[in-house]
Amino acid sequence: MSDADGRADGRRSFADLLLDLRVQTGLSQEELADRAGLSVRSIREIEAGRVARPRKDSVRLLASALGLQSADTDRFLAAAGHGVARPVVSVADPAPTGLRWRGTRPIPDGLVGREQELLELETLLRQNRLVTLVGPGGVGKTELALAAADRFSGVDTTVVVVDLTTVQRDAAVPSAILDAFGTAPGTSDLDDVLSGRRPGDLVIVEDNAEHVLDGVATVANRMVRSFPGIGVLVTSRIPLGLPDEVVRRVQVLGVPRNDKDFDEIVASPAVEMFCRRVARVRPGFVLTPENASTVARLCQRLDGLPLALELAAARAGSLSVETILTALDDRFRLLSGPRRFGAPHQRTLADTIAWSVDALSDAARQLLYRASVLGSPFTLDAVAGVCTGDPIDAADVPMLLAELVEKSLLQPVNEFEQLYGARYKLLETIREHAYAGLSSQGDDLIAFRDRAVAWCSTYVSGLEGAWSSPDRDQRYRAAHANSAVFEVALERAAELGQWDVAARIVLGFRIAWQYQASVAESGIRWATLCADNVADKEVSGRLRAIAGRLSSLTGDIRGARRNYGEARGLIPGETEMGLLARSGWVSSGSHLLDAQILAEIPALVEDARKHGDVQRAATVQATCGLALLRWGRLTEAKELLLAWEAALVNPGVYPDEIAYIALSRVELELGNLAEARRFALLARDSQASDDPERTKVAGCLAMVEYQAGRYDEARALLDEADADIRGHRGYFDYLVMLYRSRLARDAGEVEQARVCIRDAVNRLLVEGRVVYLLEVLPEAVAVLHALGRADAGDSLCGQLLAWQRSMDPPMLPTAWAVLQESCDSASVADGWPEPDPAAAVQRLANDVLAALSS
């Protein structure tokens, strides 16, 4: 018998055997294909005798689907030609010359804002055999993996992309990989196409692996252990869990941190992607200062999730961006299409999320639903306190949270983890899906919102006395970590009209609101609402004092003054909260150039010293010292501030960076540069990295460095502080803008100096920090002269000379020195003194804005 006749006889005998067994089992070709995880085409080709030697893994799948026992399986394999070992056939160059890519290619402009991830992935692929990209559905894992494989591969590298979307069984993964290689059904084993590869010859991208994870893990483990020339890149919502696996989580695209700064909006990857996709359906669409705020808010609402951005952009062909933003309240209906490519479960936003949620255990799914009431971020303690109950045991919460993180439905919050501990957040899209799931379960939504109120009420009772305790920062940071949960609880208490409950929560949580500017603004709202609605006047006054404190921190000095003033009339002045209200009234009054504060300070300091709480007494003295510094009373200010420093030896009195800043500033104005530096460094060392007032410490240190001639150090401090302010991680500080202007002017960058000093003047006017204009306006004179605007500069200079002669408070020495440098040609203006110092300064500031803007 010829070789050809032998092969034909082998084909026919196995084909007949398979056909007989299939008929005996009562299966159609389609049913057998479904059981085995093979294509119907493969079954037909084998039974027709057109496959010379079916591959071994396919034969094993058929044997399993037919229910063959071990001995019958061996005979079945032998009939297919796998009874004896045979040499491995090397297919090191299986593809035609020049063909280096099999499967889906990356979209030319599919990636935005992923350059850093691409660089990291390229390095990982060169150093590791198996890399898995993990992330929620729609985050862009596929495009990132394809782009990374393209970036990594050279002219001699073959990239094979295996789309696992339609693979239904773990056992069918090897067949899917062989199909991706382009082998004819039954002609090769997986070992055949993987053998003989040199390192870097082959990269296999296994895409959408989460639903056949065991099959992918088994094959990937064998590939990286047995074939050293192969690299494997997997995309999945869940890691494979292999010892050789390197896991990288794919994050959403960065969104603008605010919707006001046009430069920051333009730089946002999420905005860039959205605008690119909109331009495909609406030619000529570009980001402008007019539409930037709307686009920024839309990208924020969509969490920077690429699939959501893409689906929203597709609607821009028929809807305005403003309409799309408004319609996001029902995002799953809006973003239901018209995407007609990709995996079926990724064609609508709802399907993408449901695909992952449906794969959860019952307990994990319920935890996800319940966690949707907490806001984001939240801690394990909040979940255990609010979300437990059948079928969730409190002891199982850590394990269930880990399952949600592993399956990319919950995101760990790594920022400030050492300070706040482990925190988690839900993408808004996932949260809305989960919230709808909880809403569908009868009264569960109401029950768990009520439990949030109860948990927060209990939590704040544990904060009593925290302000004077050694671990106060730790306790308040732990509370701040759940600020979103407290927001939920307050919303629910307000709905129920439980204003006394809400007031207790606000009063207990008050310090925790200070750790972040945007959260502090929420605190102002709740303190004011509760003050307006509680019946007890003293409680209302305490709430007003809290609103005043938070208003001052966030820059609303007039609001602070108003709230502190109301609080003074409602709280006994010698109590702790009464002292807080009075000292806040003095501080805000010093900002607004209200001379009434000078008469209040002696009595306030005396009452504070008589108060039993040493910490509160020390804080009041520091606050009054800072107010006197603003008023130019340097000697009196130093006396009170040193009294504060002396109190630090007492238990329960802790360093305060603002008081150290004030001491540094006093010494600087008095010409004691070394002492100024010492106190500025103490201010820096006394605060944590998450303190929003670190921007003020940076401004103080930069001022010291500038006066010492260390300009590079000053510039670095100012750049860092400016980034914090723009990111709403730090409170605005006028010194940052003032010294940015001075550095720019010294470097001949006059236009930058103009912008900096104009923005500083404008911001101080808006916030009501009128006293600081006396330090900024001399720099404005210098900038006007640098711009060649000598007439405007001399006019302002003459007004300020008249101020210094006749008004109170005077300019501080550092500001006066700057003014004197620019006043050679100016003469003292007429008409001074003026009756209202605050109005006079604001008039000068408005004149400066007009001059700098023209």
CSV table of C-alpha atoms in Angstrom, one decimal, residues 14-221:
chain,number,residue,atom,x,y,z
A,14,PHE,CA,-11.3,7.2,12.1
A,15,ALA,CA,-14.0,9.1,10.3
A,16,ASP,CA,-16.2,6.0,10.3
A,17,LEU,CA,-15.4,5.3,14.0
A,18,LEU,CA,-16.4,8.9,14.9
A,19,LEU,CA,-19.6,8.7,12.9
A,20,ASP,CA,-20.6,5.4,14.4
A,21,LEU,CA,-19.9,6.7,18.0
A,22,ARG,CA,-21.8,9.9,17.4
A,23,VAL,CA,-24.9,8.0,16.0
A,24,GLN,CA,-24.8,5.5,18.9
A,25,THR,CA,-24.8,8.5,21.3
A,26,GLY,CA,-27.7,10.1,19.5
A,27,LEU,CA,-25.9,13.4,18.8
A,28,SER,CA,-26.1,15.6,15.8
A,29,GLN,CA,-23.0,17.2,14.4
A,30,GLU,CA,-24.1,20.5,15.9
A,31,GLU,CA,-24.7,18.9,19.4
A,32,LEU,CA,-21.3,17.1,19.3
A,33,ALA,CA,-19.6,20.3,18.3
A,34,ASP,CA,-21.2,22.2,21.2
A,35,ARG,CA,-20.3,19.5,23.7
A,36,ALA,CA,-16.7,19.4,22.6
A,37,GLY,CA,-16.2,23.1,22.2
A,38,LEU,CA,-15.2,22.6,18.5
A,39,SER,CA,-16.7,24.1,15.4
A,40,VAL,CA,-19.3,22.3,13.3
A,41,ARG,CA,-17.0,22.7,10.4
A,42,SER,CA,-14.3,20.6,12.2
A,43,ILE,CA,-16.7,17.8,12.9
A,44,ARG,CA,-17.9,17.7,9.2
A,45,GLU,CA,-14.3,17.7,7.9
A,46,ILE,CA,-13.2,14.8,10.1
A,47,GLU,CA,-16.3,12.7,9.4
A,48,ALA,CA,-15.8,13.3,5.7
A,49,GLY,CA,-12.3,11.9,5.9
A,50,ARG,CA,-10.7,15.1,4.7
A,51,VAL,CA,-8.5,15.5,7.8
A,52,ALA,CA,-5.3,13.5,7.6
A,53,ARG,CA,-4.6,13.4,11.3
A,54,PRO,CA,-6.9,15.2,13.7
A,55,ARG,CA,-5.0,17.1,16.3
A,56,LYS,CA,-4.6,15.3,19.7
A,57,ASP,CA,-6.4,17.9,21.8
A,58,SER,CA,-9.3,17.9,19.4
A,59,VAL,CA,-9.5,14.1,19.6
A,60,ARG,CA,-9.5,14.2,23.4
A,61,LEU,CA,-12.3,16.8,23.4
A,62,LEU,CA,-14.3,14.5,21.1
A,63,ALA,CA,-13.7,11.5,23.4
A,64,SER,CA,-14.9,13.5,26.4
A,65,ALA,CA,-18.0,14.7,24.6
A,66,LEU,CA,-18.8,11.2,23.5
A,67,GLY,CA,-18.4,9.9,27.1
A,68,LEU,CA,-15.6,7.4,26.3
A,69,GLN,CA,-13.9,5.6,29.2
A,70,SER,CA,-10.1,5.6,29.7
A,71,ALA,CA,-9.3,2.5,27.6
A,72,ASP,CA,-11.8,3.5,24.9
A,73,THR,CA,-10.2,6.9,24.8
A,74,ASP,CA,-6.7,5.4,24.2
A,75,ARG,CA,-8.1,3.3,21.3
A,76,PHE,CA,-9.9,6.3,19.9
A,77,LEU,CA,-6.6,8.3,20.0
A,78,ALA,CA,-4.8,5.4,18.3
A,79,ALA,CA,-7.4,5.3,15.6
A,80,ALA,CA,-6.7,9.0,15.0
A,81,GLY,CA,-3.0,8.4,14.7
A,82,HIS,CA,-1.9,9.3,18.2
A,83,GLY,CA,-1.1,5.9,19.5
A,84,VAL,CA,2.7,6.2,19.4
A,85,ALA,CA,5.0,9.1,19.9
A,86,ARG,CA,6.2,10.9,16.8
A,87,PRO,CA,8.8,13.6,16.2
A,88,VAL,CA,7.8,17.1,16.9
A,89,VAL,CA,7.5,19.1,13.7
A,90,SER,CA,9.1,22.5,14.1
A,91,VAL,CA,7.1,25.3,12.5
A,92,ALA,CA,9.3,28.2,13.6
A,93,ASP,CA,8.3,30.1,10.4
A,94,PRO,CA,4.7,28.9,9.8
A,95,ALA,CA,3.6,32.1,8.1
A,96,PRO,CA,4.4,33.4,4.7
A,97,THR,CA,7.5,35.7,4.6
A,98,GLY,CA,6.6,39.2,5.8
A,99,LEU,CA,3.4,38.2,7.5
A,100,ARG,CA,4.0,39.1,11.2
A,101,TRP,CA,0.5,39.8,12.5
A,102,ARG,CA,-2.5,37.4,12.7
A,103,GLY,CA,-5.8,38.6,14.0
A,104,THR,CA,-7.2,42.0,15.0
A,105,ARG,CA,-4.8,45.0,14.5
A,106,PRO,CA,-4.7,48.0,16.7
A,107,ILE,CA,-6.7,51.0,15.7
A,108,PRO,CA,-4.3,53.7,14.4
A,109,ASP,CA,-5.6,56.4,16.9
A,110,GLY,CA,-7.3,54.0,19.3
A,111,LEU,CA,-5.1,55.0,22.2
A,112,VAL,CA,-5.1,58.3,24.0
A,113,GLY,CA,-3.2,59.1,27.1
A,114,ARG,CA,-1.6,55.7,27.4
A,115,GLU,CA,2.0,56.5,26.6
A,116,GLN,CA,3.3,55.7,30.1
A,117,GLU,CA,1.4,52.4,30.2
A,118,LEU,CA,2.7,51.5,26.8
A,119,LEU,CA,6.3,52.1,27.9
A,120,GLU,CA,5.8,50.1,31.0
A,121,LEU,CA,4.2,47.2,29.1
A,122,GLU,CA,7.0,47.1,26.5
A,123,THR,CA,9.5,46.8,29.3
A,124,LEU,CA,7.4,44.1,31.1
A,125,LEU,CA,7.1,42.0,27.9
A,126,ARG,CA,10.8,42.1,27.5
A,127,GLN,CA,11.4,41.0,31.1
A,128,ASN,CA,8.5,38.6,31.7
A,129,ARG,CA,6.9,35.7,29.8
A,130,LEU,CA,3.3,36.3,31.0
A,131,VAL,CA,1.6,39.6,31.5
A,132,THR,CA,-2.1,40.1,32.2
A,133,LEU,CA,-3.9,43.4,31.8
A,134,VAL,CA,-6.8,43.6,34.2
A,135,GLY,CA,-9.6,46.2,34.5
A,136,PRO,CA,-13.3,46.8,34.3
A,137,GLY,CA,-15.2,46.2,31.1
A,138,GLY,CA,-14.8,49.1,28.6
A,139,VAL,CA,-11.6,50.4,30.2
A,140,GLY,CA,-9.6,49.8,27.0
A,141,LYS,CA,-7.6,46.6,27.8
A,142,THR,CA,-7.8,45.3,24.3
A,143,GLU,CA,-6.6,48.4,22.5
A,144,LEU,CA,-3.8,48.8,25.0
A,145,ALA,CA,-2.7,45.1,24.6
A,146,LEU,CA,-2.7,45.3,20.8
A,147,ALA,CA,-0.7,48.6,20.9
A,148,ALA,CA,1.7,47.1,23.4
A,149,ALA,CA,2.3,44.0,21.3
A,150,ASP,CA,2.8,46.2,18.2
A,151,ARG,CA,5.3,48.4,20.1
A,152,PHE,CA,7.1,45.4,21.5
A,153,SER,CA,7.3,43.3,18.3
A,154,GLY,CA,10.2,43.6,15.8
A,155,VAL,CA,10.5,42.7,12.1
A,156,ASP,CA,11.0,39.0,13.0
A,157,THR,CA,8.3,38.8,15.6
A,158,THR,CA,4.9,37.2,14.9
A,159,VAL,CA,2.0,38.5,16.8
A,160,VAL,CA,-1.1,36.2,17.1
A,161,VAL,CA,-4.2,37.7,18.5
A,162,VAL,CA,-6.7,35.2,19.9
A,163,ASP,CA,-10.2,36.6,20.4
A,164,LEU,CA,-11.8,34.4,23.1
A,165,THR,CA,-15.1,36.1,23.1
A,166,THR,CA,-17.0,33.3,21.4
A,167,VAL,CA,-15.2,30.4,23.1
A,168,GLN,CA,-17.7,28.9,25.5
A,169,ARG,CA,-15.6,26.1,27.2
A,170,ASP,CA,-12.3,26.0,28.9
A,171,ALA,CA,-11.3,22.9,27.0
A,172,ALA,CA,-11.8,24.7,23.7
A,173,VAL,CA,-9.1,27.4,24.4
A,174,PRO,CA,-6.3,25.4,22.6
A,175,SER,CA,-8.4,25.0,19.5
A,176,ALA,CA,-9.1,28.8,19.5
A,177,ILE,CA,-5.4,29.5,19.6
A,178,LEU,CA,-4.7,27.1,16.8
A,179,ASP,CA,-7.5,28.7,14.7
A,180,ALA,CA,-5.9,32.1,15.3
A,181,PHE,CA,-2.6,30.7,13.9
A,182,GLY,CA,-4.6,29.9,10.7
A,183,THR,CA,-4.0,26.1,10.8
A,184,ALA,CA,-6.5,23.9,9.0
A,185,PRO,CA,-8.8,22.0,11.3
A,186,GLY,CA,-7.1,18.9,12.7
A,187,THR,CA,-3.7,19.4,10.9
A,188,SER,CA,-1.6,20.4,13.9
A,189,ASP,CA,-1.3,20.2,17.7
A,190,LEU,CA,-0.6,23.3,19.8
A,191,ASP,CA,2.8,21.9,20.6
A,192,ASP,CA,3.6,21.8,16.9
A,193,VAL,CA,3.1,25.5,16.3
A,194,LEU,CA,4.8,26.6,19.5
A,195,SER,CA,8.0,24.5,19.3
A,196,GLY,CA,11.3,25.7,18.0
A,197,ARG,CA,10.7,29.4,18.7
A,198,ARG,CA,13.5,31.7,19.6
A,199,PRO,CA,13.0,34.3,22.3
A,200,GLY,CA,11.1,37.3,20.9
A,201,ASP,CA,9.8,35.3,17.9
A,202,LEU,CA,6.2,35.0,19.0
A,203,VAL,CA,3.8,37.0,21.1
A,204,ILE,CA,0.3,35.6,21.7
A,205,VAL,CA,-2.4,38.0,22.8
A,206,GLU,CA,-5.3,36.2,24.4
A,207,ASP,CA,-8.1,38.8,24.5
A,208,ASN,CA,-11.3,38.6,26.7
A,209,ALA,CA,-10.2,35.7,28.9
A,210,GLU,CA,-12.4,36.1,32.0
A,211,HIS,CA,-15.1,33.7,31.1
A,212,VAL,CA,-12.7,30.8,30.2
A,213,LEU,CA,-10.2,31.6,32.9
A,214,ASP,CA,-9.2,28.1,33.8
A,215,GLY,CA,-8.6,27.1,30.2
A,216,VAL,CA,-6.5,30.2,29.5
A,217,ALA,CA,-4.6,29.7,32.7
A,218,THR,CA,-3.8,26.0,31.9
A,219,VAL,CA,-2.6,26.8,28.4
A,220,ALA,CA,-0.7,29.9,29.4
A,221,ASN,CA,1.1,28.1,32.2
